[in-house]
Amino acid sequence: MRKRQLALVTVFSFTALVSLIMATGSFTAYAYSNRVMPRVLIAGEKIGGQGIAEASMQIQQRIASLREAPILLNLDGKLTTVTLKELGITPSVTKTVQEKLKSHSSFDWLKFNYWKEFFSPVEGGLAYSINKTTLRQKLEHKFNIRTIARNATLRAVDGRLQVIDGRDGRTLDVTQLNAGIDNLLRTGSALPIALDFVKVTPDVSVSDAKEAKAKIEKTLLPIYLKFEQQNFSITPQDQYGMLDFKVKGEKLRWSASTSSISSYLYSNVAISLNISMRQRTILAAKNNKVTDKGSEGREVQLAALAEEVARTITEHTDTKNSPIQIATRTIPVTDYIITPGYIAGLWKGLYLDINLTQQRIYILDGKNLLASYLISSGKPGTPTPIGQFKIVNKASLAESSLFPGIWMQMWNGLARLDSGLVEGYGIHRIPCFNASCTLKEDASHLGTPVSHGCIRVQDDGADWIFAHASVGTKVNIHI
């Protein structure tokens, strides 16, 4: 009887203990179903026991703090500091939560590892990604050091292919920096980091370039071209200057450059075949009389020819028995219609017609043009007035009333034709800076409006007008 009671007590106790453990486990699992395990540290900061949302916010704040934390770098005794922000590194809250803060199912508490994680300290780092090339470039800029490895290549010099030596480069080994960043984002502490250089060898060595040179010299053939009865040829030596060299797949590759080919063809082929078109000249003032019939032009179709030559080089085509035919296009004749810049027959007898757009003065006798000369009229700030005028006074030498010290030879003063109003404008030679006219303004400005409103005429024209256009001669000024 007593043994039976003892057995019942034992069974009851065991059942009670199991029930208690299961209840405790279930309760604990329920309580931490959406929480971080109690002893978790992220980047040296305790976030255990917090809800996921609260932990995410704390991680975000930790990231902001660590991005500004100075990291001491040492390169050959040269010290400097850098931050994660300067290096362009931003840890991810989302990835950190996904990778470091595991979610648990309702029955995970039945597993041994669940309770191991529950009671053991768990130190996790912030999740981040890094581009080593970008990181290296930022450090090189920070220290202002970089020696780029230079590939050996080929260059055309005086009709020969010349091997250009390459050289080793050097850059920074970022292995220790990566380890330092890992440590900072795991512990929250930035330790000094010693950097070192690493040699960078070129992709293309001198032997590679020599191999490419030998292959090109063996491959290229003379290229023959033909236009009607004229023959042209492009030697392999000429073709060397038409090649571009690039590194691809750690090999020196070459290709035909259409721009270089076009330049060669223009200088050595097109110039001798091209013919300029001559325009048909038509005089509008003479009932469209044709004074020159003109002639068609001819032009080598350079772009198409360059493409054909490039293809021939690339495909190693033998053109000795089947030369490339040079295509040309005909340039049709266009008309050059000469329209007079003057108004003929405006008045009977001698008068002057001034075209401000053309910067010319025309001397007419009724409908007949006697002569024309270059002028310089008023500049934008002091424009020459437009309208019809007449010559009202003359002087072989006159001093400007507005600009004393400026002298004008062969002066012809103007007044409005309808009202007789004198506005101070006239027609004269290029101005002088003294009364003896030993100092004169340069004649190079003729054809450009630079005067203060008067009409400056080249000297021989001004002399003719002064001698032959008497007082009362009419003047028409227009654009």
Coordinates of C-alpha atoms in Angstrom, one line a residue:
M1 CA 0.0 0.0 0.0
R2 CA 2.8 2.4 1.0
K3 CA 4.7 1.6 -2.2
R4 CA 1.6 2.3 -4.2
Q5 CA 1.2 5.7 -2.6
L6 CA 4.8 6.5 -3.2
A7 CA 4.5 5.6 -6.8
L8 CA 1.4 7.8 -7.2
V9 CA 3.1 10.7 -5.5
T10 CA 6.1 10.3 -7.9
V11 CA 3.9 10.1 -10.9
F12 CA 2.0 13.1 -9.8
S13 CA 5.1 15.1 -9.0
F14 CA 6.7 14.3 -12.3
T15 CA 3.5 15.2 -14.2
A16 CA 3.3 18.4 -12.2
L17 CA 6.9 19.2 -13.0
V18 CA 6.5 18.5 -16.7
S19 CA 3.3 20.6 -16.8
L20 CA 5.2 23.4 -15.1
I21 CA 8.1 23.2 -17.5
M22 CA 5.7 23.1 -20.5
A23 CA 3.7 26.0 -19.1
T24 CA 6.8 28.0 -18.4
G25 CA 8.2 27.2 -21.9
S26 CA 4.9 28.1 -23.6
F27 CA 4.6 31.3 -21.7
T28 CA 8.2 32.3 -22.4
A29 CA 7.8 31.4 -26.1
Y30 CA 4.6 33.5 -26.2
A31 CA 6.2 36.4 -24.4
Y32 CA 9.1 36.5 -26.8
S33 CA 7.2 35.6 -30.0
N34 CA 7.7 39.1 -31.2
R35 CA 10.7 40.2 -29.1
V36 CA 14.4 40.0 -29.3
M37 CA 16.1 37.3 -27.3
P38 CA 17.1 38.8 -23.9
R39 CA 20.9 38.7 -24.3
V40 CA 21.3 40.0 -27.8
L41 CA 23.8 42.9 -28.6
I42 CA 24.0 44.6 -32.0
A43 CA 27.0 46.7 -32.7
G44 CA 27.9 46.6 -29.0
E45 CA 24.5 47.9 -27.9
K46 CA 22.0 45.8 -25.9
I47 CA 18.6 45.4 -27.6
G48 CA 17.6 42.1 -25.9
G49 CA 14.0 41.9 -24.7
Q50 CA 12.8 44.7 -26.9
G51 CA 10.0 44.4 -29.5
I52 CA 11.1 44.2 -33.1
A53 CA 9.8 47.7 -33.9
E54 CA 11.6 49.2 -30.9
A55 CA 14.8 47.3 -31.7
S56 CA 14.7 48.5 -35.3
M57 CA 14.5 52.1 -34.2
Q58 CA 17.4 51.6 -31.8
I59 CA 19.4 50.0 -34.6
Q60 CA 18.7 52.9 -36.8
Q61 CA 20.0 55.3 -34.2
R62 CA 23.1 53.2 -33.7
I63 CA 23.8 53.2 -37.5
A64 CA 23.5 57.0 -37.5
S65 CA 26.0 57.3 -34.7
L66 CA 28.5 54.8 -36.1
R67 CA 28.5 56.4 -39.6
E68 CA 30.0 59.6 -38.0
A69 CA 32.5 57.7 -35.8
P70 CA 36.1 58.5 -36.8
I71 CA 38.3 55.6 -37.9
L72 CA 42.0 56.2 -37.6
L73 CA 44.0 55.0 -40.7
N74 CA 47.8 54.7 -40.9
L75 CA 49.5 54.4 -44.2
D76 CA 53.3 54.4 -44.0
G77 CA 53.2 56.6 -41.0
K78 CA 50.7 59.1 -42.5
L79 CA 47.7 59.3 -40.2
T80 CA 44.3 60.4 -41.2
T81 CA 40.7 59.8 -40.1
V82 CA 37.8 58.7 -42.1
T83 CA 34.1 57.9 -41.4
L84 CA 31.7 55.3 -42.8
K85 CA 29.8 58.2 -44.2
E86 CA 32.8 59.4 -46.2
L87 CA 33.4 55.9 -47.5
G88 CA 29.8 55.7 -48.6
I89 CA 28.9 52.8 -46.3
T90 CA 25.4 52.7 -44.9
P91 CA 24.4 49.6 -42.9
S92 CA 20.9 48.3 -43.5
V93 CA 18.3 48.2 -40.7
T94 CA 16.1 45.9 -42.7
K95 CA 18.9 43.4 -43.5
T96 CA 20.2 43.5 -39.9
V97 CA 16.7 42.7 -38.5
Q98 CA 16.2 39.9 -41.1
E99 CA 19.7 38.4 -40.6
K100 CA 20.4 38.9 -36.8
L101 CA 17.0 39.0 -35.2
K102 CA 15.4 35.6 -35.8
S103 CA 11.7 35.1 -35.4
H104 CA 10.6 31.9 -33.7
S105 CA 7.6 29.6 -34.1
S106 CA 5.3 28.5 -31.3
F107 CA 7.1 25.2 -30.8
D108 CA 10.8 26.4 -31.2
W109 CA 11.0 26.4 -27.4
L110 CA 11.0 22.7 -27.5
K111 CA 14.4 22.7 -29.2
F112 CA 17.7 22.9 -27.3
N113 CA 19.0 25.7 -29.5
Y114 CA 16.1 28.0 -28.5
W115 CA 17.2 28.0 -24.9
K116 CA 20.8 28.2 -25.8
E117 CA 20.1 31.5 -27.6
F118 CA 17.8 32.5 -24.8
F119 CA 20.4 32.3 -22.1
S120 CA 23.7 32.8 -24.0
P121 CA 25.1 36.2 -25.0
V122 CA 24.6 36.8 -28.7
E123 CA 26.8 39.5 -30.3
G124 CA 25.7 40.5 -33.8
G125 CA 27.0 43.0 -36.3
L126 CA 25.2 45.5 -38.5
A127 CA 24.5 44.1 -42.0
Y128 CA 26.1 46.1 -44.8
S129 CA 27.4 45.7 -48.3
I130 CA 30.6 47.2 -49.7
N131 CA 32.0 47.7 -53.2
K132 CA 35.8 47.2 -52.8
T133 CA 36.6 49.1 -56.0
T134 CA 34.6 52.2 -54.8
L135 CA 36.1 51.9 -51.4
R136 CA 39.6 51.7 -52.8
Q137 CA 39.0 54.8 -55.0
K138 CA 37.7 56.8 -52.1
L139 CA 40.7 55.9 -50.0
E140 CA 43.1 56.8 -52.9
H141 CA 41.4 60.2 -53.1
K142 CA 41.6 60.6 -49.3
F143 CA 45.4 59.9 -49.3
N144 CA 45.9 61.5 -52.7
I145 CA 47.8 58.5 -54.0
R146 CA 47.3 56.3 -57.0
T147 CA 49.5 54.9 -59.6
I148 CA 47.5 53.4 -62.4
A149 CA 49.0 50.4 -64.1
R150 CA 49.7 51.2 -67.8
N151 CA 49.2 48.6 -70.4
A152 CA 51.7 48.0 -73.1
T153 CA 50.3 49.1 -76.4
L154 CA 51.1 49.8 -80.1
R155 CA 51.5 53.1 -81.9
A156 CA 52.0 54.0 -85.5
V157 CA 55.2 56.1 -85.9
D158 CA 56.6 57.0 -89.3
G159 CA 54.9 54.0 -91.1
R160 CA 56.0 51.5 -88.4
L161 CA 54.3 49.9 -85.5
Q162 CA 56.1 50.8 -82.3
V163 CA 55.7 48.9 -79.0
I164 CA 55.0 51.3 -76.1
D165 CA 56.1 49.8 -72.8
G166 CA 53.6 49.3 -69.9
R167 CA 54.3 49.8 -66.2
D168 CA 53.2 48.4 -62.9
G169 CA 50.8 50.4 -60.7
R170 CA 50.0 50.3 -57.1
T171 CA 46.8 50.8 -55.1
L172 CA 45.7 50.3 -51.5
D173 CA 45.1 46.8 -50.0
V174 CA 41.6 47.2 -48.3
T175 CA 41.7 43.8 -46.6
Q176 CA 42.6 45.3 -43.2
L177 CA 40.1 48.1 -43.6
N178 CA 37.3 45.6 -44.4
A179 CA 38.2 43.8 -41.1
G180 CA 38.2 47.1 -39.2
I181 CA 34.8 48.0 -40.6
D182 CA 33.5 44.5 -39.6
N183 CA 34.8 45.0 -36.1
L184 CA 33.3 48.5 -35.8
L185 CA 29.9 47.3 -36.9
R186 CA 30.0 44.3 -34.6
T187 CA 31.4 45.8 -31.4
G188 CA 30.7 49.5 -31.9
S189 CA 34.4 50.3 -31.3
A190 CA 36.7 51.7 -34.0
L191 CA 40.3 50.4 -33.7
P192 CA 43.3 52.0 -35.6
I193 CA 43.8 50.3 -39.0
A194 CA 47.1 49.9 -40.7
L195 CA 46.9 50.1 -44.5
D196 CA 49.4 48.8 -47.0
F197 CA 50.0 49.0 -50.7
V198 CA 49.5 46.3 -53.2
K199 CA 51.0 46.1 -56.7
V200 CA 48.8 46.2 -59.7
T201 CA 50.2 44.6 -62.8
P202 CA 49.0 45.7 -66.3
D203 CA 46.7 43.5 -68.2
V204 CA 48.8 43.7 -71.3
S205 CA 52.6 43.1 -71.1
V206 CA 55.3 44.0 -73.6
S207 CA 55.4 40.5 -74.9
D208 CA 51.6 40.6 -75.4
A209 CA 52.0 43.8 -77.4
K210 CA 54.9 42.3 -79.5
E211 CA 52.7 39.3 -80.2
A212 CA 49.9 41.6 -81.4
K213 CA 52.4 43.6 -83.5
A214 CA 53.7 40.5 -85.3
K215 CA 50.2 39.3 -86.0
I216 CA 49.1 42.7 -87.5
E217 CA 52.2 43.0 -89.7
K218 CA 51.6 39.5 -91.0
T219 CA 47.8 40.1 -91.5
L220 CA 47.5 43.4 -93.3
L221 CA 47.5 43.5 -97.1
P222 CA 47.8 46.4 -99.5
I223 CA 44.3 47.9 -100.3
Y224 CA 43.6 48.9 -103.9
L225 CA 41.0 51.5 -105.0
K226 CA 39.8 52.6 -108.4
F227 CA 37.8 55.5 -109.9
E228 CA 37.3 55.3 -113.6
Q229 CA 40.9 55.2 -115.0
Q230 CA 42.6 56.4 -111.8
N231 CA 44.1 54.0 -109.3
F232 CA 45.0 54.4 -105.7
S233 CA 46.6 52.1 -103.1
I234 CA 46.8 52.0 -99.3
T235 CA 50.0 50.3 -98.1
P236 CA 50.0 48.2 -94.8
Q237 CA 52.3 50.9 -93.4
D238 CA 49.6 53.5 -94.1
Q239 CA 47.1 51.3 -92.5
Y240 CA 49.0 51.2 -89.2
G241 CA 47.8 54.8 -88.6
M242 CA 44.2 53.7 -89.1
L243 CA 44.1 51.3 -86.2
D244 CA 42.7 51.7 -82.7
F245 CA 44.1 49.6 -79.9
K246 CA 42.0 48.6 -76.9
V247 CA 42.4 46.1 -74.0
K248 CA 39.6 43.5 -74.0
G249 CA 39.7 40.4 -71.9
E250 CA 43.3 41.1 -70.8
K251 CA 44.4 41.1 -74.5
L252 CA 45.4 43.9 -76.8
R253 CA 42.8 44.1 -79.5
W254 CA 42.9 46.2 -82.6
S255 CA 40.2 47.6 -84.9
A256 CA 40.0 49.8 -87.9
S257 CA 39.1 53.4 -87.1
T258 CA 36.7 54.9 -89.6
S259 CA 37.6 58.5 -88.5
S260 CA 41.3 57.9 -89.2
I261 CA 40.5 56.2 -92.4
S262 CA 38.3 59.1 -93.5
S263 CA 41.0 61.6 -92.7
Y264 CA 43.5 59.6 -94.8
L265 CA 41.1 59.1 -97.7
Y266 CA 40.3 62.8 -97.8
S267 CA 43.9 63.9 -98.0
N268 CA 45.1 61.2 -100.4
V269 CA 42.1 60.4 -102.5
A270 CA 39.2 62.8 -102.3
I271 CA 41.2 66.0 -102.8
S272 CA 42.4 64.8 -106.2
L273 CA 38.9 63.6 -107.3
N274 CA 36.6 66.2 -105.8
I275 CA 35.5 69.1 -108.1
S276 CA 33.9 72.2 -106.6
M277 CA 30.5 73.2 -108.0
R278 CA 30.5 76.6 -109.6
Q279 CA 27.2 78.5 -109.1
R280 CA 25.2 79.9 -112.0
T281 CA 25.3 83.7 -111.7
I282 CA 22.2 85.6 -112.4
L283 CA 21.8 89.4 -112.5
A284 CA 18.3 90.3 -111.2
A285 CA 18.7 93.9 -112.2
K286 CA 19.4 92.9 -115.8
N287 CA 16.2 90.8 -116.4
N288 CA 17.8 87.7 -114.8
K289 CA 20.6 87.7 -117.2
V290 CA 22.9 84.7 -116.8
T291 CA 26.5 85.9 -116.7
D292 CA 28.0 82.5 -115.7
K293 CA 26.3 79.2 -116.4
G294 CA 28.3 77.5 -113.7
S295 CA 29.2 73.8 -113.6
E296 CA 28.3 70.7 -111.6
G297 CA 30.6 69.5 -108.9
R298 CA 31.8 66.0 -107.8
E299 CA 32.3 64.7 -104.4
V300 CA 33.7 61.3 -103.1
Q301 CA 31.2 59.6 -100.9
L302 CA 33.8 59.5 -98.1
A303 CA 31.8 57.9 -95.3
A304 CA 30.8 54.9 -97.4
L305 CA 34.3 54.5 -98.7
A306 CA 35.8 54.7 -95.2
E307 CA 33.4 51.9 -94.1
E308 CA 34.4 49.8 -97.0
V309 CA 38.1 50.2 -96.4
A310 CA 37.5 49.5 -92.6
R311 CA 35.7 46.3 -93.5
T312 CA 38.5 45.3 -95.9
I313 CA 41.1 45.8 -93.2
T314 CA 39.1 43.9 -90.6
E315 CA 38.2 41.0 -92.9
H316 CA 41.7 40.8 -94.5
T317 CA 40.2 41.0 -97.9
D318 CA 42.6 40.8 -100.9
T319 CA 41.7 43.6 -103.3
K320 CA 44.5 43.2 -105.8
N321 CA 42.3 41.7 -108.5
S322 CA 39.1 43.4 -107.4
P323 CA 39.8 46.9 -106.2
I324 CA 37.3 48.9 -104.2
Q325 CA 35.3 51.1 -106.6
I326 CA 35.2 54.7 -105.4
A327 CA 31.7 56.1 -105.5
T328 CA 31.1 59.8 -106.0
R329 CA 28.0 62.0 -106.0
T330 CA 27.2 64.8 -108.4
I331 CA 26.7 68.2 -106.8
P332 CA 24.0 70.0 -108.9
V333 CA 24.4 73.6 -109.9
T334 CA 22.8 76.2 -107.7
D335 CA 21.9 79.7 -108.6
Y336 CA 23.6 82.8 -107.2
I337 CA 21.2 85.7 -107.8
I338 CA 22.7 89.1 -107.5
T339 CA 20.1 91.5 -106.2
P340 CA 21.2 95.1 -106.2
G341 CA 21.4 96.8 -102.8
Y342 CA 20.4 100.1 -104.2
I343 CA 17.2 101.6 -105.6
A344 CA 17.7 102.6 -109.3
G345 CA 15.7 105.3 -110.9
L346 CA 14.5 106.9 -107.7
W347 CA 15.3 110.3 -109.1
K348 CA 16.6 111.7 -112.3
G349 CA 20.1 112.8 -112.5
L350 CA 22.9 112.2 -110.0
Y351 CA 21.9 111.0 -106.5
L352 CA 23.3 108.9 -103.7
D353 CA 21.8 105.7 -102.3
I354 CA 23.1 104.4 -99.0
N355 CA 22.4 100.8 -97.9
L356 CA 23.0 100.5 -94.1
T357 CA 22.6 96.7 -94.1
Q358 CA 25.3 96.3 -96.8
Q359 CA 27.3 99.2 -95.5
R360 CA 27.7 100.6 -99.0
I361 CA 27.0 103.9 -100.8
Y362 CA 25.9 103.7 -104.4
I363 CA 26.3 106.6 -106.9
L364 CA 23.6 106.6 -109.5
D365 CA 22.6 108.7 -112.5
G366 CA 18.9 107.9 -112.8
K367 CA 18.8 104.1 -113.4
N368 CA 22.5 103.8 -114.1
L369 CA 24.9 102.7 -111.4
L370 CA 28.1 104.7 -111.6
A371 CA 30.1 103.4 -108.6
S372 CA 29.8 102.0 -105.1
Y373 CA 32.0 102.3 -102.0
L374 CA 32.3 100.8 -98.6
I375 CA 31.1 102.9 -95.7
S376 CA 30.8 102.9 -91.9
S377 CA 27.5 104.2 -90.6
G378 CA 26.3 104.9 -87.1
K379 CA 26.8 102.3 -84.4
P380 CA 23.8 101.0 -82.4
G381 CA 24.0 103.8 -79.7
T382 CA 24.3 106.5 -82.3
P383 CA 22.5 105.2 -85.4
T384 CA 22.4 106.9 -88.8
P385 CA 18.9 108.3 -89.5
I386 CA 16.9 106.7 -92.3
G387 CA 15.0 108.7 -94.9
Q388 CA 15.6 111.1 -97.8
F389 CA 18.0 113.9 -97.5
K390 CA 19.9 116.4 -99.6
I391 CA 23.4 117.9 -99.5
V392 CA 23.2 121.5 -98.0
N393 CA 26.8 122.5 -97.4
K394 CA 30.3 121.4 -98.2
A395 CA 33.7 121.9 -96.6
S396 CA 37.1 120.4 -97.5
L397 CA 37.8 120.2 -93.8
A398 CA 35.4 120.5 -90.9
E399 CA 35.7 120.0 -87.1
S400 CA 33.0 118.1 -85.3
S401 CA 30.8 120.4 -83.1
L402 CA 29.9 117.5 -80.8
F403 CA 33.4 116.0 -80.6
P404 CA 36.0 118.8 -80.7
G405 CA 39.4 117.6 -82.0
I406 CA 37.8 115.2 -84.5
W407 CA 38.2 116.5 -88.1
M408 CA 36.4 115.4 -91.2
Q409 CA 37.8 115.9 -94.7
M410 CA 35.5 116.2 -97.8
W411 CA 32.5 117.1 -95.6
N412 CA 29.0 117.0 -97.2
G413 CA 26.4 118.3 -94.7
L414 CA 22.9 116.8 -95.0
A415 CA 19.4 118.1 -94.3
R416 CA 16.0 116.4 -94.5
L417 CA 14.6 116.6 -98.0
D418 CA 11.0 117.4 -97.0
S419 CA 11.5 119.7 -94.1
G420 CA 15.1 121.0 -94.6
L421 CA 15.9 120.1 -91.0
V422 CA 19.6 119.9 -90.3
E423 CA 20.4 117.2 -87.8
G424 CA 24.2 117.5 -87.9
Y425 CA 24.9 114.4 -90.0
G426 CA 27.0 114.3 -93.1
I427 CA 29.1 112.3 -95.6
H428 CA 32.9 112.5 -95.3
R429 CA 36.2 110.7 -95.3
I430 CA 37.5 108.6 -92.5
P431 CA 37.9 111.1 -89.5
C432 CA 41.2 112.6 -88.4
F433 CA 42.5 113.4 -85.0
N434 CA 44.3 116.6 -85.9
A435 CA 43.7 119.4 -88.3
S436 CA 46.6 118.4 -90.6
C437 CA 45.1 114.9 -90.8
T438 CA 48.5 113.3 -90.1
L439 CA 46.7 111.1 -87.5
K440 CA 43.7 109.3 -89.0
E441 CA 41.5 106.5 -87.8
D442 CA 42.3 103.1 -89.4
A443 CA 40.3 102.2 -92.5
S444 CA 39.8 98.6 -91.3
H445 CA 36.5 99.5 -89.7
L446 CA 34.9 100.3 -93.1
G447 CA 32.0 97.8 -93.6
T448 CA 31.1 97.9 -89.9
P449 CA 28.8 100.5 -88.3
V450 CA 31.0 102.3 -85.8
S451 CA 30.4 106.1 -86.4
H452 CA 28.5 108.6 -84.3
G453 CA 25.8 108.8 -87.0
C454 CA 27.6 110.2 -90.0
I455 CA 28.5 108.3 -93.2
R456 CA 32.2 107.6 -93.4
V457 CA 33.3 106.7 -96.9
Q458 CA 36.5 105.3 -98.1
D459 CA 38.8 108.1 -99.2
D460 CA 38.5 107.8 -103.0
G461 CA 34.7 107.6 -102.8
A462 CA 34.5 110.6 -100.5
D463 CA 36.7 112.5 -102.8
W464 CA 34.5 111.7 -105.9
I465 CA 31.3 112.7 -104.0
F466 CA 32.8 115.9 -102.8
A467 CA 33.9 116.8 -106.3
H468 CA 30.8 115.8 -108.3
A469 CA 27.8 115.7 -105.9
S470 CA 27.0 119.4 -105.7
V471 CA 24.8 121.1 -103.0
G472 CA 21.2 120.0 -103.6
T473 CA 22.2 116.4 -104.6
K474 CA 19.6 114.0 -103.1
V475 CA 20.5 111.2 -100.8
N476 CA 18.4 108.1 -100.0
I477 CA 19.3 106.2 -96.8
H478 CA 17.7 102.9 -96.1
I479 CA 18.3 99.4 -94.6

